[in-house]
Amino acid sequence: MMPETSTLRSTLPSVRAQRFRPSPLWWHFGPVALFYLIFLVAPYAVLLRMSFHRFSSTRLYIPDFTIANYVAVMTDPYYVALIARSLWIGVLVTAICVLMGYPLALKIARSRPTMKSVLIAITLSPLLINLVVRTYAWLVLLGDTGIVNTWLLDIGLISAPLGMNGSLASVLIGLVHISLPLMVISLVGILERIDPALLQAAESLGATRARILWKVVLPLSVPGIAAGSLLVFSLAISAFVTPILLGGGRVATVSTVIYEKFTYAMNWPVGATLVMILLVINIGVMSLHGRLFREG
Amino acid sequence: MLDKIIDIAAWLVVLFIIGPLIVIMGGSFTETPYVTFPPVGFTLHWYSMLIHQHDFMESFGFSVLLAVLCSLGAMLLGVPAVVGLHRFGFIGSSLFRSFLMSPLVLPTIVTGVALLQFYHLAHVDSSLAGLLVAHVLITVPYVIRTVGAGLTGLDPALEEAATSLGAGQLRTLLRVTLPAIMPSIMAALIFVFITSFDQTTVSLFLSGVDLMPLPVRIYRYIDFAVDPMIASISTLLILFAFGLIVLLQKLLGVERAFGVN
Amino acid sequence: MSMAAPTWPRVTNMATSPAHSPDGVPARARPGAALSTSDLHVRYGEFHALKGIDLAVERGEFVALLGPSGCGKTSLLRTIAGFVHPAHGTVVLNGRNVAGLPARERNIGIVFQSYALFPHMTALENVRFGLECRKLPRGEATERAQRALALVGLSAMAERRPKQLSGGQQQRVALARAIVIEPDLLLLDEPLGALDKQLRVQMQTELKSLQKQLGITAVFVTHDQEEAMSMADRIVVMKDGSIVQVDTPERLFQEPKTGWVCDFVGGGNLLRGPLEPLRSGVLQLELAPGSVIHVRGEGSPQAAVQVPFDKVALRPAVNDGLTVKARRFLGATLALEIDSPLGTIVAHVPPEEGAAYPVGMRVHASADMAHCRLVTVE
């Protein structure tokens, strides 16, 4: 026999065989799948169905299968203008976010770690702050007796308050304030992935700072700009609380009209039709985002 | 020169982001009956007024209850799912993941409307149950995303090590996998809690007049008055948010917590 | 096993696929072997990672699996551990076929390349984990874990978390965690790969002496032939999912079975050219006029001559001969690269002797016949 070197062997109880295997797929996914089916898929399906019913002022809706609502919405100048305005707001907010977000993202990407964390925390803090609170802040600032008007009157720059509340301008400001963090996240993400050696290489070849920014950094950050833009656009066109509060009922968007149709106007079929249009635009934008994101 | 311009522009944008918040916080101490900045005088009047606003306190309590229940629900549904996604790759698992993430991508107003209508047709008229379901639906994606990122970052050898030492699946999960990603789980909890606590859009559709979550209460209030009392409650909510950010920084670092990169 | 057993336990390449008895234990399982595999095949989709591995490791032996990346050494380790399921073949551990057994029931201790220490547990808790899985009373588990930590010299660090430990200390905790469960087999996956060179050498010595002290059977994976040579009792050289050679470090170095093994372990120059019979059983290979190598053996078209680097003898030449192409200083020795019609010859010489051979110098190269041998090349 071999010398008894392995005398350590088994003073210990052995591991007991596991007969029960508690992890079939359904155990993991069953509850969540069921929950989603009942409270996501079914309600959306009901909503889709609703958009094919007929409006009735007495009975909420009359069961039917008609595309009349879609035809109405697509041809009525009011709804066409409404959809166009929402899209236009989305474009403006996106453009402003790119212009404002880019310098900040550059600054964050170039900062040292501590400064970077502080700047990121400040930039992203609005994401954790109540939407109503943020909107309220702009109400206070932009109102006729608000702080901005008071200051401007005090220094004599204007003689009467600017009627900003209830204007498109204040809706845009509020939406930019909400969307900016998302844009900055996307931009910082892509800027940090640019190899610093590229910038040093450009510098060693004699490029000026402006040329490096214009010819190297900007082209390389296009995917980030695109991703951020799509996110911001989809958020801006479906935002609801901000346009309703800052628009003071005077800036109608698809979202505010949907709210109206489902609450006091009680025209569910047309409301559902508007929802479906908003949904299609959003899903289109987000699937484009998903594709870009996967490639990037 | 260019760097200087970028620097100045960046700071102006930072000012744009936090300026309004500072104005609100400062204005909450003003003695004037309207919010102004810098505040005129100094008073805690608006804070003490808040305490005596019975409906605001009730809404606050309701929001906390809702957020706690929602955290529980989102974790119970989300954690098993995300662990399952981590553990078994099956055909269509990435599609299933997208499905689970969809409430984050779908406009909240649409989800709100869909549930409003669904509850109406199904004759559900419990504010609490209705809101809870909606909040859980909206927050499950945060669990999938944040805990999922934690699991992806986990050294696969960790679970193999536990197995080789004789641990079964359940022990491995409870003693090794979940504790090892505890920071991600805590971060997910924070996101779920605050998202539920702050949720306005969906809540506006689904809450009745009797039980109103705090954001809806504030929304209804500023619809007719913009006095400094709202500034005082806003200040408290802003400070709460900054507290959570500090917590996230401690747990994961803000960059990882918010998924920058 | 009889007393006539070889001085070191042998790893045997079993020639044929063994017949299986009804209980799944191969009929030819070696009675003394702690671990044996037979005709082990592993496939990942189209990729054939292991192509019929027959391996036997004796009790108390320390065996290295050595090979370039992708050779299957890690797949073999993971198959033994139970993380990879073989398409065919058996894994017999202490006489029981564990091929169908889940990893957790195999009682195999593993030291992972990343150490895989549980980040939320202290060193002591990490070590105690396996004992808790065995339902040991808490007091006894703690005591055993403490003993294991003492064994690796880390008693003072018991309450520290992995993050508060250095790389070398983490490595030791991982080792303590793997041996405290008194495993039938210890597997180590590139155990020292994450350490810097100085610490690596120190750990090599420690690891080996600990393994001998405990008398534990151990298999480790490495791509570093120096590490394999300095730690292992025997080395299993793998290539493309098959075992090429199993031998002691000395024999592997001196008598590589193939030219590829010779190259991989750094066994010396491989010179391939016209071998001419000089006298009975002796062949000669002429590199250039004046540079002749003699070797014992029979000629074949697949033969090359292995000449260890440090056995190349140099003499200054006048006009003819070979040319010194480059010099590389390796510390204790100087490597001279010499151009020859059969390719570059590397000669390791003491630095003071090397001073006589500057680049461009003409030299004659030869070697003592006792150090040269014939190797089959593919």
Short mmCIF file of N, CA, C and O in Angstrom, two decimals, chain C residues 108-181:
data_model
loop_
_atom_site.label_atom_id
_atom_site.label_comp_id
_atom_site.label_asym_id
_atom_site.label_seq_id
_atom_site.Cartn_x
_atom_site.Cartn_y
_atom_site.Cartn_z
N ILE C 108 -14.44 17.99 -3.79
CA ILE C 108 -13.20 18.44 -4.41
C ILE C 108 -12.97 19.89 -4.00
O ILE C 108 -13.87 20.72 -4.10
N GLY C 109 -11.78 20.17 -3.49
CA GLY C 109 -11.45 21.55 -3.14
C GLY C 109 -10.87 22.26 -4.35
O GLY C 109 -10.09 21.67 -5.09
N ILE C 110 -11.30 23.49 -4.57
CA ILE C 110 -10.83 24.20 -5.76
C ILE C 110 -10.28 25.57 -5.37
O ILE C 110 -10.90 26.31 -4.61
N VAL C 111 -9.09 25.87 -5.90
CA VAL C 111 -8.56 27.23 -5.77
C VAL C 111 -8.70 27.87 -7.14
O VAL C 111 -8.10 27.40 -8.11
N PHE C 112 -9.51 28.92 -7.21
CA PHE C 112 -9.80 29.54 -8.50
C PHE C 112 -8.74 30.57 -8.86
O PHE C 112 -8.09 31.14 -7.98
N GLN C 113 -8.65 30.80 -10.16
CA GLN C 113 -7.68 31.78 -10.63
C GLN C 113 -7.94 33.15 -10.02
O GLN C 113 -7.02 33.86 -9.62
N SER C 114 -9.23 33.52 -9.93
CA SER C 114 -9.58 34.82 -9.35
C SER C 114 -9.74 34.70 -7.82
O SER C 114 -10.15 35.65 -7.18
N TYR C 115 -9.43 33.54 -7.29
CA TYR C 115 -9.61 33.18 -5.87
C TYR C 115 -11.08 33.00 -5.51
O TYR C 115 -11.41 32.16 -4.70
N ALA C 116 -11.97 33.83 -6.11
CA ALA C 116 -13.41 33.71 -5.85
C ALA C 116 -13.72 33.69 -4.36
O ALA C 116 -14.54 32.91 -3.89
N LEU C 117 -13.05 34.57 -3.61
CA LEU C 117 -13.40 34.69 -2.20
C LEU C 117 -14.72 35.43 -2.10
O LEU C 117 -14.96 36.37 -2.86
N PHE C 118 -15.57 35.03 -1.16
CA PHE C 118 -16.86 35.70 -1.00
C PHE C 118 -16.59 37.08 -0.41
O PHE C 118 -16.09 37.19 0.71
N PRO C 119 -16.93 38.14 -1.14
CA PRO C 119 -16.49 39.48 -0.73
C PRO C 119 -17.15 39.97 0.55
O PRO C 119 -16.59 40.82 1.23
N HIS C 120 -18.32 39.42 0.86
CA HIS C 120 -19.05 39.92 2.02
C HIS C 120 -18.73 39.15 3.28
O HIS C 120 -19.30 39.40 4.32
N MET C 121 -17.82 38.17 3.18
CA MET C 121 -17.47 37.37 4.36
C MET C 121 -16.03 37.64 4.76
O MET C 121 -15.19 37.94 3.92
N THR C 122 -15.75 37.48 6.05
CA THR C 122 -14.37 37.60 6.51
C THR C 122 -13.60 36.36 6.05
O THR C 122 -14.19 35.38 5.57
N ALA C 123 -12.27 36.43 6.25
CA ALA C 123 -11.44 35.28 5.89
C ALA C 123 -11.94 34.02 6.59
O ALA C 123 -12.12 32.97 5.97
N LEU C 124 -12.23 34.18 7.89
CA LEU C 124 -12.68 33.03 8.67
C LEU C 124 -14.01 32.49 8.13
O LEU C 124 -14.18 31.28 7.97
N GLU C 125 -14.93 33.40 7.84
CA GLU C 125 -16.24 32.96 7.33
C GLU C 125 -16.11 32.28 5.98
O GLU C 125 -16.82 31.31 5.68
N ASN C 126 -15.20 32.79 5.16
CA ASN C 126 -14.94 32.14 3.88
C ASN C 126 -14.51 30.70 4.08
O ASN C 126 -15.01 29.78 3.44
N VAL C 127 -13.56 30.52 5.00
CA VAL C 127 -13.01 29.19 5.23
C VAL C 127 -14.05 28.27 5.85
O VAL C 127 -14.12 27.09 5.56
N ARG C 128 -14.91 28.87 6.69
CA ARG C 128 -15.88 28.05 7.41
C ARG C 128 -17.06 27.62 6.54
O ARG C 128 -17.79 26.69 6.87
N PHE C 129 -17.22 28.31 5.41
CA PHE C 129 -18.42 28.10 4.58
C PHE C 129 -18.63 26.63 4.22
O PHE C 129 -19.72 26.08 4.38
N GLY C 130 -17.57 25.98 3.75
CA GLY C 130 -17.69 24.59 3.31
C GLY C 130 -18.05 23.66 4.46
O GLY C 130 -18.72 22.64 4.28
N LEU C 131 -17.61 24.03 5.67
CA LEU C 131 -17.90 23.20 6.84
C LEU C 131 -19.37 23.36 7.23
O LEU C 131 -20.02 22.41 7.67
N GLU C 132 -19.89 24.58 7.05
CA GLU C 132 -21.31 24.81 7.33
C GLU C 132 -22.18 24.00 6.37
O GLU C 132 -23.22 23.48 6.76
N CYS C 133 -21.70 23.89 5.14
CA CYS C 133 -22.46 23.09 4.17
C CYS C 133 -22.50 21.63 4.60
O CYS C 133 -23.39 20.88 4.21
N ARG C 134 -21.50 21.22 5.38
CA ARG C 134 -21.45 19.84 5.86
C ARG C 134 -22.12 19.69 7.20
O ARG C 134 -21.95 18.68 7.87
N LYS C 135 -22.85 20.74 7.62
CA LYS C 135 -23.66 20.73 8.83
C LYS C 135 -22.82 20.44 10.08
O LYS C 135 -23.27 19.78 11.01
N LEU C 136 -21.59 20.93 10.09
CA LEU C 136 -20.75 20.77 11.27
C LEU C 136 -21.24 21.73 12.35
O LEU C 136 -21.65 22.84 12.03
N PRO C 137 -21.20 21.32 13.61
CA PRO C 137 -21.57 22.27 14.67
C PRO C 137 -20.71 23.52 14.57
O PRO C 137 -19.53 23.44 14.22
N ARG C 138 -21.29 24.67 14.88
CA ARG C 138 -20.64 25.94 14.64
C ARG C 138 -19.27 26.04 15.34
O ARG C 138 -18.28 26.49 14.75
N GLY C 139 -19.23 25.59 16.59
CA GLY C 139 -17.98 25.68 17.34
C GLY C 139 -16.87 24.89 16.67
O GLY C 139 -15.76 25.40 16.46
N GLU C 140 -17.21 23.68 16.29
CA GLU C 140 -16.19 22.84 15.66
C GLU C 140 -15.78 23.40 14.31
O GLU C 140 -14.60 23.40 13.95
N ALA C 141 -16.76 23.94 13.58
CA ALA C 141 -16.46 24.51 12.27
C ALA C 141 -15.49 25.67 12.41
O ALA C 141 -14.50 25.78 11.68
N THR C 142 -15.77 26.54 13.40
CA THR C 142 -14.90 27.69 13.62
C THR C 142 -13.49 27.23 13.97
O THR C 142 -12.50 27.74 13.45
N GLU C 143 -13.44 26.24 14.85
CA GLU C 143 -12.13 25.74 15.28
C GLU C 143 -11.32 25.20 14.10
O GLU C 143 -10.15 25.52 13.92
N ARG C 144 -11.99 24.40 13.27
CA ARG C 144 -11.30 23.83 12.11
C ARG C 144 -10.86 24.92 11.13
O ARG C 144 -9.77 24.88 10.57
N ALA C 145 -11.74 25.90 10.96
CA ALA C 145 -11.41 26.99 10.04
C ALA C 145 -10.20 27.76 10.55
O ALA C 145 -9.31 28.13 9.78
N GLN C 146 -10.17 27.97 11.88
CA GLN C 146 -9.02 28.67 12.46
C GLN C 146 -7.73 27.89 12.27
O GLN C 146 -6.68 28.45 11.95
N ARG C 147 -7.84 26.57 12.43
CA ARG C 147 -6.66 25.73 12.23
C ARG C 147 -6.15 25.85 10.79
O ARG C 147 -4.96 25.93 10.54
N ALA C 148 -7.12 25.85 9.86
CA ALA C 148 -6.73 25.93 8.45
C ALA C 148 -6.06 27.27 8.15
O ALA C 148 -5.07 27.34 7.42
N LEU C 149 -6.60 28.33 8.76
CA LEU C 149 -5.98 29.64 8.55
C LEU C 149 -4.58 29.68 9.14
O LEU C 149 -3.66 30.27 8.58
N ALA C 150 -4.43 29.03 10.31
CA ALA C 150 -3.11 28.98 10.94
C ALA C 150 -2.12 28.25 10.03
O ALA C 150 -0.96 28.63 9.90
N LEU C 151 -2.62 27.22 9.40
CA LEU C 151 -1.79 26.40 8.52
C LEU C 151 -1.19 27.24 7.39
O LEU C 151 -0.06 27.04 6.96
N VAL C 152 -1.96 28.20 6.89
CA VAL C 152 -1.44 29.05 5.82
C VAL C 152 -0.88 30.36 6.38
O VAL C 152 -0.58 31.29 5.63
N GLY C 153 -0.74 30.42 7.71
CA GLY C 153 -0.08 31.57 8.33
C GLY C 153 -0.91 32.83 8.34
O GLY C 153 -0.38 33.93 8.27
N LEU C 154 -2.24 32.68 8.45
CA LEU C 154 -3.08 33.88 8.38
C LEU C 154 -3.98 34.04 9.61
O LEU C 154 -5.00 34.70 9.55
N SER C 155 -3.59 33.43 10.73
CA SER C 155 -4.42 33.52 11.93
C SER C 155 -4.78 34.96 12.26
O SER C 155 -5.90 35.27 12.66
N ALA C 156 -3.81 35.86 12.06
CA ALA C 156 -4.02 37.25 12.45
C ALA C 156 -5.03 37.96 11.55
O ALA C 156 -5.54 39.01 11.89
N MET C 157 -5.30 37.38 10.38
CA MET C 157 -6.15 38.06 9.40
C MET C 157 -7.57 37.51 9.39
O MET C 157 -8.34 37.84 8.50
N ALA C 158 -7.91 36.66 10.37
CA ALA C 158 -9.17 35.93 10.31
C ALA C 158 -10.38 36.83 10.14
O ALA C 158 -11.34 36.47 9.46
N GLU C 159 -10.34 38.02 10.76
CA GLU C 159 -11.53 38.88 10.75
C GLU C 159 -11.55 39.86 9.58
O GLU C 159 -12.41 40.71 9.48
N ARG C 160 -10.55 39.77 8.71
CA ARG C 160 -10.51 40.73 7.59
C ARG C 160 -11.35 40.24 6.42
O ARG C 160 -11.47 39.05 6.18
N ARG C 161 -11.87 41.21 5.68
CA ARG C 161 -12.58 40.90 4.44
C ARG C 161 -11.55 40.76 3.31
O ARG C 161 -10.48 41.34 3.38
N PRO C 162 -11.93 40.06 2.25
CA PRO C 162 -10.98 39.88 1.13
C PRO C 162 -10.37 41.19 0.64
O PRO C 162 -9.18 41.24 0.33
N LYS C 163 -11.19 42.25 0.60
CA LYS C 163 -10.67 43.53 0.08
C LYS C 163 -9.54 44.08 0.94
O LYS C 163 -8.75 44.89 0.47
N GLN C 164 -9.51 43.67 2.22
CA GLN C 164 -8.49 44.20 3.11
C GLN C 164 -7.24 43.33 3.11
O GLN C 164 -6.35 43.54 3.91
N LEU C 165 -7.19 42.35 2.22
CA LEU C 165 -6.05 41.44 2.17
C LEU C 165 -5.25 41.66 0.89
O LEU C 165 -5.81 42.05 -0.14
N SER C 166 -3.95 41.39 0.95
CA SER C 166 -3.12 41.50 -0.25
C SER C 166 -3.39 40.30 -1.15
O SER C 166 -4.03 39.32 -0.74
N GLY C 167 -2.90 40.38 -2.37
CA GLY C 167 -3.11 39.28 -3.32
C GLY C 167 -2.61 37.95 -2.78
O GLY C 167 -3.29 36.93 -2.86
N GLY C 168 -1.43 37.95 -2.18
CA GLY C 168 -0.86 36.72 -1.65
C GLY C 168 -1.70 36.18 -0.50
O GLY C 168 -1.91 34.97 -0.38
N GLN C 169 -2.19 37.10 0.33
CA GLN C 169 -3.02 36.66 1.46
C GLN C 169 -4.35 36.09 0.97
O GLN C 169 -4.83 35.08 1.49
N GLN C 170 -4.92 36.73 -0.06
CA GLN C 170 -6.17 36.21 -0.61
C GLN C 170 -5.97 34.79 -1.14
O GLN C 170 -6.79 33.92 -0.97
N GLN C 171 -4.82 34.62 -1.78
CA GLN C 171 -4.49 33.31 -2.35
C GLN C 171 -4.46 32.26 -1.23
O GLN C 171 -4.97 31.15 -1.39
N ARG C 172 -3.88 32.64 -0.10
CA ARG C 172 -3.80 31.70 1.02
C ARG C 172 -5.16 31.39 1.62
O ARG C 172 -5.44 30.26 2.01
N VAL C 173 -6.01 32.42 1.70
CA VAL C 173 -7.36 32.18 2.21
C VAL C 173 -8.09 31.19 1.28
O VAL C 173 -8.74 30.25 1.73
N ALA C 174 -7.92 31.43 -0.02
CA ALA C 174 -8.57 30.54 -0.99
C ALA C 174 -8.09 29.11 -0.80
O ALA C 174 -8.86 28.15 -0.87
N LEU C 175 -6.79 28.97 -0.52
CA LEU C 175 -6.21 27.65 -0.31
C LEU C 175 -6.77 27.01 0.97
O LEU C 175 -7.18 25.85 0.97
N ALA C 176 -6.81 27.83 2.03
CA ALA C 176 -7.33 27.31 3.30
C ALA C 176 -8.78 26.87 3.14
O ALA C 176 -9.19 25.83 3.65
N ARG C 177 -9.56 27.67 2.39
CA ARG C 177 -10.97 27.35 2.18
C ARG C 177 -11.12 26.02 1.44
O ARG C 177 -12.04 25.25 1.69
N ALA C 178 -10.19 25.78 0.50
CA ALA C 178 -10.29 24.56 -0.31
C ALA C 178 -9.86 23.32 0.46
O ALA C 178 -10.39 22.24 0.26
N ILE C 179 -8.87 23.47 1.37
CA ILE C 179 -8.37 22.26 2.05
C ILE C 179 -9.10 21.95 3.34
O ILE C 179 -9.05 20.82 3.82
N VAL C 180 -9.82 22.93 3.90
CA VAL C 180 -10.44 22.70 5.19
C VAL C 180 -11.55 21.65 5.09
O VAL C 180 -11.89 21.00 6.08
N ILE C 181 -12.11 21.47 3.91
CA ILE C 181 -13.18 20.48 3.76
C ILE C 181 -12.61 19.08 3.59
O ILE C 181 -13.34 18.14 3.30
#
